[in-house]
Short mmCIF file of C-alpha atoms in Angstrom, two decimals:
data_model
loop_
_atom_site.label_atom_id
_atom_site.label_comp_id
_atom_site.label_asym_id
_atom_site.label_seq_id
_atom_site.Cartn_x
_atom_site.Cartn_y
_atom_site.Cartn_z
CA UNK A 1 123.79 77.67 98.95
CA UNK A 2 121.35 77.94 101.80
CA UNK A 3 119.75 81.39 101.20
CA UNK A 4 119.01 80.02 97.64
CA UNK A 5 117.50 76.99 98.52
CA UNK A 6 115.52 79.01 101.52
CA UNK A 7 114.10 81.50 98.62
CA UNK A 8 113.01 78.23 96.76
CA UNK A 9 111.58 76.81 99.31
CA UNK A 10 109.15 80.34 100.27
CA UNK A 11 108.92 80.53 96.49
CA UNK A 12 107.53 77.04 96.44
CA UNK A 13 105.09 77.60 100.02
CA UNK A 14 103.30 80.96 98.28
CA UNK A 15 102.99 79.53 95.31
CA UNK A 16 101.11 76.24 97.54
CA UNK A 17 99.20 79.22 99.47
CA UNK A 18 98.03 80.69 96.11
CA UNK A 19 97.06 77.43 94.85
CA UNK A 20 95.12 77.22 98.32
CA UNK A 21 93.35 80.07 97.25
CA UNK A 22 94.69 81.52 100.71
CA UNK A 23 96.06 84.34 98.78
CA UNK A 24 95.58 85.89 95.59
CA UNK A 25 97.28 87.86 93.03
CA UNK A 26 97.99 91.10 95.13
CA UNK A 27 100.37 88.88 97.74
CA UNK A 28 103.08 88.75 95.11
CA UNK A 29 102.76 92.65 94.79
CA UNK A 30 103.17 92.54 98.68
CA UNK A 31 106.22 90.19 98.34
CA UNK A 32 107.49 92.79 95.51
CA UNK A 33 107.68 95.43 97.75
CA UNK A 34 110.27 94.09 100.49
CA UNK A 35 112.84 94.90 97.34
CA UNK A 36 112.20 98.31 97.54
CA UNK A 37 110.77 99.52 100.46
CA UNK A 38 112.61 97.08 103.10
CA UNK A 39 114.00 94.17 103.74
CA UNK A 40 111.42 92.57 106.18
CA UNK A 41 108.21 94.45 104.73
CA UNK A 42 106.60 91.30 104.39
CA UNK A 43 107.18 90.08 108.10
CA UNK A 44 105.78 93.64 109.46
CA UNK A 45 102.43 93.68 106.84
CA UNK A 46 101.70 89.64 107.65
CA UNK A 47 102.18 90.44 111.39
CA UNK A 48 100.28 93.32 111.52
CA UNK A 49 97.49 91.98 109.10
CA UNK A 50 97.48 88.63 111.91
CA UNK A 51 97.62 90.81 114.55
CA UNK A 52 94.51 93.22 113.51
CA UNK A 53 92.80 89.79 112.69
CA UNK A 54 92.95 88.56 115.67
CA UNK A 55 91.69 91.48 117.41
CA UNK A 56 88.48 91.94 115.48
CA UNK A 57 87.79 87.81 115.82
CA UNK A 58 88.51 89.22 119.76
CA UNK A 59 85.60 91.92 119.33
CA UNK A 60 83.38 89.69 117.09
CA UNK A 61 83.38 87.36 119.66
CA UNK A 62 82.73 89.24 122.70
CA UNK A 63 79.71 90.85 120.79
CA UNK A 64 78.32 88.15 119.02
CA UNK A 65 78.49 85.62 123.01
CA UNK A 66 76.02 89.43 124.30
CA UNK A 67 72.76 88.71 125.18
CA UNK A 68 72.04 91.04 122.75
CA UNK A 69 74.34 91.69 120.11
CA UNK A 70 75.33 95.36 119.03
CA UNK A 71 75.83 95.64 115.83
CA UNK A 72 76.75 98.83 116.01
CA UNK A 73 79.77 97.72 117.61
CA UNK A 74 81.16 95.52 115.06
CA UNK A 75 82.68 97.55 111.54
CA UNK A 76 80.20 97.47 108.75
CA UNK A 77 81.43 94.05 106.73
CA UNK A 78 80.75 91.79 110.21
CA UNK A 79 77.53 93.22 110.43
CA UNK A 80 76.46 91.77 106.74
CA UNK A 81 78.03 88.75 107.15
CA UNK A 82 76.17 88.26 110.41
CA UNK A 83 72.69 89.65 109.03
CA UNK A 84 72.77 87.12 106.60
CA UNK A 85 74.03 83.89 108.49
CA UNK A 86 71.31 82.27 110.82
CA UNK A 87 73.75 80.80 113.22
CA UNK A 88 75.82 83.34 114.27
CA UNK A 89 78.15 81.76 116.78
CA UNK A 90 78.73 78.64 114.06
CA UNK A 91 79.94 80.87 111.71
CA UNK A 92 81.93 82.69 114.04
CA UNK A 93 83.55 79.28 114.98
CA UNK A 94 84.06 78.53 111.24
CA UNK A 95 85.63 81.58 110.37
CA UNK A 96 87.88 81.31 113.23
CA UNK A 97 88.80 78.28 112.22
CA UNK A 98 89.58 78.82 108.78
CA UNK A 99 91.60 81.87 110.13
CA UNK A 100 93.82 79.96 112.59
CA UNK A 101 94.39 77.82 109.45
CA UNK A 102 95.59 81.09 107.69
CA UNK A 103 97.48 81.94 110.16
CA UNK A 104 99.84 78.76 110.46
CA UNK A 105 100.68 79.09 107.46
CA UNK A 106 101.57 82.84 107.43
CA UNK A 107 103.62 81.90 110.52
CA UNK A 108 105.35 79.64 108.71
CA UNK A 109 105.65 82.42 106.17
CA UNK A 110 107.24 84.86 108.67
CA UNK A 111 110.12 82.12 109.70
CA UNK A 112 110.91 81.86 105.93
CA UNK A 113 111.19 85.45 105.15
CA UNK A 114 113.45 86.23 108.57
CA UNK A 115 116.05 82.85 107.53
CA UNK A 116 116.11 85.01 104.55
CA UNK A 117 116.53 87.98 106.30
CA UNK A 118 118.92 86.38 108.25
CA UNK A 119 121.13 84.77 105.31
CA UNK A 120 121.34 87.88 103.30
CA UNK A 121 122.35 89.73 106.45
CA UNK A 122 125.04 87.13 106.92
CA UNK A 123 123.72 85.65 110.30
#
């Protein structure tokens, strides 16, 4: 009874992330694919996608706290988002924020899938 209840329960916390509008459409073709590729698919791509995140909020913010900022440094998408904003470091903060935000819940994601994981597995 508990690994259907735990399947309800991530089926229920996308579908509250969708409604968010934290993800979209493609996420269930992500969540499609642990059936065939492999079982914990979904913890890798989330972890990896948080991971690679975090390291370009890293480099945005070590380039955009320069004296001068080199634009060249940061990939093409940061540089139009940053062209266009006037305050650079409040927008940095905000999309930080909003991240961290995304993040939690992904987290939250990750323990889901790996009780699932776990159940299946018979652990």
């Amino acid at each position: 009874m508990a690994l259907p209840m735990q399947r309800s329960l991530l089926r229920s916390f996308v579908q509250s992330m969708h409604e968010e509008g934290i993800v979209n459409d493609d996420f269930y073709q992500l969540l499609a694919m642990k059936e065939t590729v492999r079982q914990d698919y979904v913890v890798r791509a989330v972890t990896s996608y948080c991971l690679s995140a975090q390291n370009l909020f890293s480099h945005l913010t070590y380039h955009i706290c320069q004296p001068e900022v080199d634009y060249h440094q940061v990939n093409t998408a940061a540089c139009e988002f940053y062209a266009r904003t006037s305050s650079c470091s409040q927008a940095l903060y905000w999309t930080k924020n909003e991240y961290s935000k995304l993040r939690r819940k992904f987290e939250t994601l990750v323990q889901m899938e790996r009780k699932i994981i776990d159940l299946e597995n018979g652990h």
